[in-house]
Tab-separated table of C-alpha atoms and ligand atoms in Angstrom:
chain	number	residue	atom	x	y	z
A	1	MET	CA	39.913	-1.383	6.285
A	2	PRO	CA	37.284	-2.953	3.975
A	3	ASP	CA	35.305	-0.624	1.785
A	4	MET	CA	32.079	0.606	3.304
A	5	ILE	CA	28.925	-0.587	1.560
A	6	PRO	CA	27.372	2.571	0.135
A	7	LEU	CA	24.002	3.610	1.433
A	8	PRO	CA	21.188	3.286	-1.104
A	9	GLU	CA	20.779	6.457	-3.118
A	10	ARG	CA	17.870	8.603	-1.983
A	11	PRO	CA	16.376	11.035	-4.420
A	12	PHE	CA	16.154	13.828	-1.890
A	13	ARG	CA	17.363	14.783	1.517
A	14	GLN	CA	15.173	13.229	4.115
A	15	PRO	CA	13.727	14.979	7.087
A	16	THR	CA	13.858	13.085	10.352
A	17	LEU	CA	10.229	13.748	11.101
A	18	SER	CA	7.169	14.040	8.870
A	19	VAL	CA	3.985	15.383	10.379
A	20	VAL	CA	0.815	14.268	8.584
A	21	VAL	CA	-2.202	16.536	9.040
A	22	PRO	CA	-5.520	15.453	7.494
A	23	ALA	CA	-7.749	18.456	7.039
A	24	PHE	CA	-11.284	18.857	5.815
A	25	ASN	CA	-12.663	22.392	5.905
A	26	GLU	CA	-10.198	23.662	8.467
A	27	ALA	CA	-9.349	27.002	6.826
A	28	ALA	CA	-10.202	28.985	9.946
A	29	GLY	CA	-7.784	27.261	12.278
A	30	LEU	CA	-4.946	26.125	10.049
A	31	ASP	CA	-2.728	29.211	10.431
A	32	ARG	CA	-2.870	28.965	14.178
A	33	PHE	CA	-2.174	25.256	13.992
A	34	HIS	CA	0.900	25.819	11.867
A	35	GLN	CA	2.243	28.503	14.192
A	36	ARG	CA	1.944	26.227	17.180
A	37	LEU	CA	3.436	23.279	15.311
A	38	ALA	CA	6.393	25.307	14.089
A	39	ALA	CA	6.962	26.731	17.573
A	40	ALA	CA	6.780	23.278	19.134
A	41	LEU	CA	9.288	21.722	16.767
A	42	ALA	CA	11.525	24.740	16.068
A	43	ASP	CA	14.927	23.333	15.257
A	44	SER	CA	14.761	20.316	17.537
A	45	VAL	CA	14.808	17.935	14.566
A	46	SER	CA	14.713	18.306	10.821
A	47	TRP	CA	11.027	18.127	10.018
A	48	GLU	CA	8.386	18.603	7.379
A	49	VAL	CA	4.636	18.765	7.591
A	50	ILE	CA	2.327	17.329	4.958
A	51	TYR	CA	-1.047	19.014	4.909
A	52	VAL	CA	-3.525	16.643	3.334
A	53	ASP	CA	-6.441	18.522	1.861
A	54	ASP	CA	-9.281	16.028	1.930
A	55	GLY	CA	-11.421	17.733	-0.691
A	56	SER	CA	-12.234	20.792	1.406
A	57	THR	CA	-14.710	23.321	0.071
A	58	ASP	CA	-13.845	26.333	2.217
A	59	GLY	CA	-10.484	27.498	0.905
A	60	THR	CA	-8.422	25.199	3.119
A	61	LEU	CA	-6.213	24.406	0.130
A	62	ALA	CA	-5.430	28.083	-0.428
A	63	VAL	CA	-4.408	28.460	3.214
A	64	MET	CA	-2.148	25.430	2.835
A	65	GLU	CA	-0.567	26.831	-0.313
A	66	ALA	CA	0.070	30.102	1.477
A	67	LEU	CA	1.735	28.263	4.351
A	68	ARG	CA	3.876	26.339	1.894
A	69	SER	CA	5.036	29.490	0.185
A	70	THR	CA	6.101	31.079	3.465
A	71	ASP	CA	7.533	28.069	5.299
A	72	CYS	CA	10.009	25.632	3.776
A	73	HIS	CA	8.772	22.908	6.149
A	74	ALA	CA	5.262	22.796	4.746
A	75	GLY	CA	4.135	20.540	1.911
A	76	VAL	CA	0.686	20.110	0.416
A	77	LEU	CA	-1.053	16.965	-0.725
A	78	SER	CA	-4.405	17.615	-2.259
A	79	LEU	CA	-6.820	14.749	-2.862
A	80	SER	CA	-9.257	14.753	-5.759
A	81	ARG	CA	-12.296	14.828	-3.458
A	82	ASN	CA	-13.308	14.098	0.124
A	83	PHE	CA	-12.255	10.553	0.956
A	84	GLY	CA	-12.664	10.683	4.719
A	85	LYS	CA	-10.149	11.033	7.486
A	86	GLU	CA	-8.914	7.446	7.479
A	87	THR	CA	-8.025	7.603	3.805
A	88	ALA	CA	-6.541	11.081	4.138
A	89	ILE	CA	-4.206	9.730	6.810
A	90	THR	CA	-3.245	6.820	4.547
A	91	ALA	CA	-2.467	9.230	1.711
A	92	GLY	CA	-0.319	11.280	4.063
A	93	LEU	CA	1.582	8.216	5.269
A	94	ASP	CA	2.196	7.188	1.649
A	95	HIS	CA	3.801	10.541	0.913
A	96	ALA	CA	5.736	11.031	4.143
A	97	ALA	CA	9.496	10.730	3.838
A	98	GLY	CA	10.618	10.999	7.443
A	99	ASP	CA	12.242	8.352	9.609
A	100	ALA	CA	9.342	8.899	11.948
A	101	VAL	CA	5.841	10.099	11.152
A	102	VAL	CA	3.395	11.866	13.454
A	103	VAL	CA	-0.322	11.890	12.643
A	104	ILE	CA	-2.178	14.815	14.188
A	105	ASP	CA	-5.567	16.531	13.751
A	106	ALA	CA	-5.677	20.030	12.320
A	107	ASP	CA	-8.221	21.349	14.809
A	108	LEU	CA	-5.742	21.713	17.691
A	109	GLN	CA	-7.534	19.135	19.804
A	110	ASP	CA	-4.227	17.313	19.778
A	111	PRO	CA	-1.556	19.655	21.142
A	112	PRO	CA	1.498	19.894	18.835
A	113	GLU	CA	3.556	20.676	21.946
A	114	LEU	CA	3.404	16.974	22.788
A	115	ILE	CA	5.357	15.943	19.682
A	116	PRO	CA	8.837	16.370	21.231
A	117	GLU	CA	7.765	13.918	23.946
A	118	LEU	CA	6.613	11.449	21.306
A	119	ILE	CA	9.969	11.816	19.569
A	120	ALA	CA	11.799	11.192	22.827
A	121	GLN	CA	9.959	7.875	23.257
A	122	TRP	CA	10.689	6.935	19.650
A	123	ARG	CA	14.392	7.573	20.231
A	124	ARG	CA	14.189	5.137	23.123
A	125	GLY	CA	13.285	2.459	20.606
A	126	TYR	CA	9.492	2.383	20.413
A	127	ASP	CA	7.906	1.937	16.985
A	128	MET	CA	4.496	3.210	17.966
A	129	VAL	CA	4.072	6.048	20.417
A	130	ASN	CA	0.395	6.691	21.157
A	131	ALA	CA	-0.816	9.874	22.696
A	132	ARG	CA	-3.360	8.838	25.305
A	133	ARG	CA	-6.114	11.202	26.383
A	134	ARG	CA	-6.245	11.853	30.053
A	135	SER	CA	-9.381	13.936	29.681
A	136	ARG	CA	-11.816	14.627	26.893
A	137	ALA	CA	-12.884	18.236	27.151
A	138	GLY	CA	-15.811	19.363	25.082
A	139	GLU	CA	-17.236	15.900	24.565
A	140	THR	CA	-20.701	14.968	25.703
A	141	TRP	CA	-21.473	12.289	28.243
A	142	LEU	CA	-23.164	10.236	25.529
A	143	LYS	CA	-20.095	10.329	23.291
A	144	ARG	CA	-17.818	9.248	26.125
A	145	ARG	CA	-20.153	6.384	27.105
A	146	THR	CA	-20.603	5.098	23.568
A	147	ALA	CA	-16.864	5.302	22.873
A	148	HIS	CA	-16.174	3.301	26.027
A	149	ALA	CA	-18.776	0.679	25.131
A	150	PHE	CA	-17.245	0.297	21.688
A	151	TYR	CA	-13.733	-0.383	23.018
A	152	ARG	CA	-15.168	-2.918	25.428
A	153	LEU	CA	-17.062	-4.661	22.646
A	154	MET	CA	-13.989	-4.827	20.417
A	155	GLN	CA	-12.040	-6.421	23.210
A	156	ARG	CA	-14.793	-8.832	24.221
A	157	THR	CA	-15.338	-10.131	20.712
A	158	GLY	CA	-11.640	-10.882	20.628
A	159	ALA	CA	-11.241	-8.824	17.505
A	160	LEU	CA	-8.329	-6.755	18.596
A	161	LYS	CA	-7.122	-5.171	21.762
A	162	LEU	CA	-7.589	-1.524	20.937
A	163	PRO	CA	-5.852	0.798	23.345
A	164	GLU	CA	-8.570	2.870	24.953
A	165	ASP	CA	-8.552	6.669	24.891
A	166	THR	CA	-6.159	6.900	22.003
A	167	GLY	CA	-7.204	8.547	18.788
A	168	ASP	CA	-5.157	8.864	15.663
A	169	PHE	CA	-2.653	11.210	17.313
A	170	ARG	CA	0.528	9.147	17.426
A	171	LEU	CA	4.065	8.685	16.182
A	172	LEU	CA	5.098	5.798	13.968
A	173	SER	CA	8.623	4.683	13.177
A	174	ARG	CA	9.591	4.150	9.550
A	175	ARG	CA	9.236	0.400	10.087
A	176	ALA	CA	5.709	0.853	11.440
A	177	VAL	CA	4.741	3.186	8.594
A	178	ASP	CA	5.920	0.653	6.039
A	179	ALA	CA	3.920	-2.036	7.821
A	180	VAL	CA	0.773	0.092	7.841
A	181	ARG	CA	1.245	0.833	4.165
A	182	GLN	CA	1.037	-2.856	3.366
A	183	LEU	CA	-2.537	-3.008	4.604
A	184	ARG	CA	-4.462	-1.673	1.648
A	185	GLU	CA	-8.028	-2.600	2.499
A	186	GLN	CA	-10.746	-0.320	1.158
A	187	HIS	CA	-12.606	-0.307	4.425
A	188	ARG	CA	-10.063	1.096	6.740
A	189	PHE	CA	-10.349	1.541	10.400
A	190	MET	CA	-6.995	3.155	11.121
A	191	LYS	CA	-7.093	2.619	14.868
A	192	GLY	CA	-7.475	-1.095	14.192
A	193	VAL	CA	-4.755	-1.089	11.554
A	194	PHE	CA	-2.359	0.650	13.942
A	195	ALA	CA	-3.109	-1.897	16.645
A	196	TRP	CA	-2.898	-4.831	14.239
A	197	ILE	CA	0.711	-4.275	13.215
A	198	GLY	CA	2.068	-4.734	16.723
A	199	TYR	CA	5.733	-3.718	17.328
A	200	PRO	CA	6.884	-2.132	20.581
A	201	THR	CA	4.257	0.370	21.654
A	202	THR	CA	4.125	2.956	24.388
A	203	PHE	CA	1.842	5.762	25.563
A	204	VAL	CA	2.238	9.403	26.406
A	205	PRO	CA	-0.658	10.999	28.321
A	206	TYR	CA	-2.139	14.357	27.372
A	207	ASP	CA	-5.213	16.486	27.920
A	208	ARG	CA	-7.505	16.696	24.953
A	209	ALA	CA	-8.620	20.244	24.268
A	210	CYS	CA	-11.807	21.525	22.687
A	211	ARG	CA	-11.846	22.240	18.982
A	212	SER	CA	-10.173	25.577	18.259
A	213	SER	CA	-12.685	26.457	15.540
A	214	GLY	CA	-15.176	24.837	13.201
A	215	VAL	CA	-17.287	21.830	14.102
A	216	SER	CA	-16.574	18.134	14.470
A	217	LYS	CA	-17.385	16.178	11.342
A	218	TRP	CA	-18.283	13.156	13.385
A	219	THR	CA	-22.007	12.931	13.675
A	220	TYR	CA	-23.367	10.000	15.644
A	221	TRP	CA	-24.340	8.345	12.390
A	222	ARG	CA	-20.742	8.534	11.151
A	223	LEU	CA	-19.459	7.272	14.487
A	224	TRP	CA	-21.876	4.349	14.360
A	225	ASN	CA	-20.600	3.481	10.900
A	226	LEU	CA	-17.018	3.790	12.066
A	227	ALA	CA	-17.797	1.349	14.863
A	228	LEU	CA	-19.348	-1.078	12.369
A	229	GLU	CA	-16.227	-0.707	10.252
A	230	GLY	CA	-14.056	-1.494	13.225
A	231	ILE	CA	-15.955	-4.636	14.086
A	232	THR	CA	-16.464	-6.030	10.593
A	233	SER	CA	-12.872	-5.293	9.558
A	234	PHE	CA	-11.345	-7.259	12.355
A	235	THR	CA	-13.704	-10.015	13.430
A	236	VAL	CA	-16.287	-12.409	12.012
A	237	MET	CA	-17.805	-12.759	15.465
A	238	PRO	CA	-21.221	-11.398	14.362
A	239	LEU	CA	-21.438	-14.157	11.760
A	240	LYS	CA	-20.640	-16.754	14.394
A	241	CYS	CA	-23.414	-15.318	16.545
A	242	ALA	CA	-25.888	-16.403	13.862
A	243	THR	CA	-24.753	-19.981	14.263
A	244	TYR	CA	-25.202	-19.959	18.018
A	245	VAL	CA	-28.473	-18.067	18.071
A	246	GLY	CA	-29.779	-20.501	15.437
A	247	LEU	CA	-28.638	-23.422	17.549
A	248	ALA	CA	-30.253	-22.060	20.686
A	249	VAL	CA	-33.548	-21.412	18.902
A	250	ALA	CA	-33.515	-24.927	17.452
A	251	VAL	CA	-32.977	-26.476	20.878
A	252	LEU	CA	-35.791	-24.386	22.358
A	253	ALA	CA	-38.044	-25.417	19.463
A	254	VAL	CA	-37.441	-29.104	20.153
A	255	ILE	CA	-38.248	-28.666	23.849
A	256	TYR	CA	-41.388	-26.755	22.938
A	257	ALA	CA	-42.417	-29.436	20.429
A	258	VAL	CA	-42.078	-32.151	23.044
A	259	GLN	CA	-44.182	-30.124	25.438
A	260	VAL	CA	-46.881	-29.591	22.811
A	261	ILE	CA	-46.983	-33.286	21.877
A	262	VAL	CA	-47.176	-34.427	25.476
A	263	LYS	CA	-49.889	-31.896	26.249
A	264	THR	CA	-51.925	-32.960	23.198
A	265	LEU	CA	-51.677	-36.618	24.201
A	266	ILE	CA	-52.765	-35.954	27.755
A	267	ILE	CA	-55.471	-33.294	27.455
A	268	GLY	CA	-56.367	-33.479	23.767
A	269	ASN	CA	-56.125	-30.649	21.230
A	270	PRO	CA	-58.567	-27.781	21.712
A	271	VAL	CA	-57.079	-25.818	18.698
A	272	ALA	CA	-55.533	-22.956	20.564
A	273	GLY	CA	-52.091	-21.493	20.223
A	274	TYR	CA	-52.553	-18.673	17.736
A	275	PRO	CA	-50.677	-16.143	19.923
A	276	SER	CA	-47.767	-18.508	20.535
A	277	LEU	CA	-47.639	-19.312	16.813
A	278	MET	CA	-47.476	-15.643	15.873
A	279	THR	CA	-44.803	-14.997	18.483
A	280	VAL	CA	-42.580	-17.771	17.178
A	281	VAL	CA	-43.045	-16.825	13.521
A	282	LEU	CA	-42.348	-13.153	14.126
A	283	PHE	CA	-39.397	-13.862	16.379
A	284	LEU	CA	-37.788	-16.213	13.889
A	285	GLY	CA	-38.512	-13.867	11.006
A	286	GLY	CA	-36.855	-11.024	12.885
A	287	VAL	CA	-33.793	-13.039	13.800
A	288	GLN	CA	-33.400	-14.247	10.230
A	289	LEU	CA	-33.676	-10.767	8.770
A	290	MET	CA	-31.198	-9.429	11.276
A	291	PHE	CA	-28.598	-12.009	10.396
A	292	LEU	CA	-29.243	-11.530	6.715
A	293	GLY	CA	-28.290	-7.926	7.374
A	294	VAL	CA	-25.135	-9.003	9.196
A	295	ILE	CA	-24.144	-11.258	6.315
A	296	GLY	CA	-24.920	-8.363	3.988
A	297	GLU	CA	-22.476	-6.114	5.863
A	298	TYR	CA	-19.696	-8.584	5.221
A	299	LEU	CA	-20.743	-9.349	1.662
A	300	GLY	CA	-20.805	-5.635	0.861
A	301	ARG	CA	-17.245	-5.333	2.082
A	302	VAL	CA	-16.129	-8.312	0.023
A	303	PHE	CA	-17.779	-6.640	-2.953
A	304	ASP	CA	-15.885	-3.408	-2.346
A	305	GLU	CA	-12.554	-5.165	-1.931
A	306	THR	CA	-12.910	-7.210	-5.116
A	307	LYS	CA	-13.199	-4.039	-7.180
A	308	GLN	CA	-9.584	-3.278	-6.290
A	309	ARG	CA	-9.974	0.432	-6.703
A	310	PRO	CA	-7.197	2.747	-5.607
A	311	LEU	CA	-7.769	4.055	-2.088
A	312	TYR	CA	-7.592	7.686	-3.152
A	313	LEU	CA	-6.644	9.877	-6.078
A	314	VAL	CA	-4.175	12.704	-5.811
A	315	GLN	CA	-4.952	16.035	-7.357
A	316	ARG	CA	-1.561	17.532	-6.666
A	317	PHE	CA	1.415	16.845	-4.444
A	318	GLU	CA	3.839	19.600	-3.626
A	319	PRO	CA	6.468	18.377	-1.182
A	320	SER	CA	8.019	20.770	1.276
A	321	ALA	CA	11.130	22.651	0.264
A	322	VAL	CA	12.972	20.746	2.993
A	323	ARG	CA	13.214	17.916	0.535
A	324	VAL	CA	15.667	19.614	-1.776
A	325	ALA	CA	17.012	17.500	-4.592
A	326	ARG	CA	20.594	16.504	-4.164
B	401	UDP	N1	-11.008	15.161	8.563
B	401	UDP	C1	-10.632	14.800	7.278
B	401	UDP	N2	-11.592	14.304	6.430
B	401	UDP	C2	-12.893	14.143	6.802
B	401	UDP	C3	-13.258	14.494	8.129
B	401	UDP	C4	-12.290	14.994	8.982
B	401	UDP	O1	-9.473	14.913	6.900
B	401	UDP	O2	-13.700	13.713	5.991
B	401	UDP	C5	-9.974	15.709	9.489
B	401	UDP	C6	-10.372	17.020	10.152
B	401	UDP	O3	-10.066	18.111	9.335
B	401	UDP	C7	-9.530	16.995	11.405
B	401	UDP	C8	-9.465	15.516	11.743
B	401	UDP	O4	-9.789	14.812	10.541
B	401	UDP	O5	-8.215	17.468	11.182
B	401	UDP	C9	-10.435	15.151	12.865
B	401	UDP	O6	-11.742	15.516	12.503
B	401	UDP	P1	-12.808	15.989	13.574
B	401	UDP	O7	-12.230	17.057	14.413
B	401	UDP	O8	-14.043	16.312	12.813
B	401	UDP	O9	-13.021	14.683	14.421
B	401	UDP	P2	-13.038	14.549	16.025
B	401	UDP	O10	-11.926	15.381	16.573
B	401	UDP	O11	-14.365	15.034	16.453
B	401	UDP	O12	-12.823	13.089	16.262
B	402	MG	MG1	-11.495	17.181	16.318
């Protein structure tokens, strides 16, 4: 029998599953989260959890440290300041060692009990297993409507087909994680990044619960900015709009000019037209300013990308004891 090709040396034993939990001021609910996570996974697979402290100011880090000292599955990644959820997830993915990685919120809106189902789908060969919300408890009518409108817009502009009613709660195979890690843009819209990579994808439905404690960090202003991020990161459609609006206005202007000339020739020119003049000037001024703003949105992003800054800085990384050195 020919010699087996040795597997590449790995510096530590690898868990099958890494759970990445971004957390910003979640001290109150983290213990409960960990209990439920540990109960849900038990010994079904070898697993670790990476708690990403996104610059919390309420002692979240201390709670994480305590969890790590009592449970060999828990690891702590602490970022140097608050970088936002999208970046916290990226940091977690960068430090996850598992063959599969689950991203889940710390506030228990995503039930950890669903993870075994996600794993089952992954074992059937899917690279991306999305948890899809069947219901959205505790969310206002306005939030549901605006979220829906946003998904529609993304699809209409041809940017990307974002699966509706999926958040960041999902499982990624190692191959998918490595793909996501290649996309290092500063302005990250993780839902878009996850959709962009492709690979076989499936969905597992679940009921979204209310927050267990604390408050949502997503104000409408932050959501609006997230939506802008989503659109400008994946399509230049708004820029194209400028071209077509400009074209339409020009055509209308020509028609109007012809009308004015003909009218002047037929009935003379009794110097009127101040209101129509003001309307046209103001309208054009407004349209021009608006599209300057749109161009500015893109230019600002180009500016940020050219600086090539690291996405985040790590204060401290303490992997779980599951990863014992060999
Ligand atoms: N989060 C984070 N950094 C932030 C804001 C939020 O890591 O700057 C985490 C937060 O701790 C939670 C998850 O992201 O685990 C989802 O946040 P939140 O519940 O506020 O969002 P929502 O559920 O309302 O979408
Ligand atoms: Mg939440």
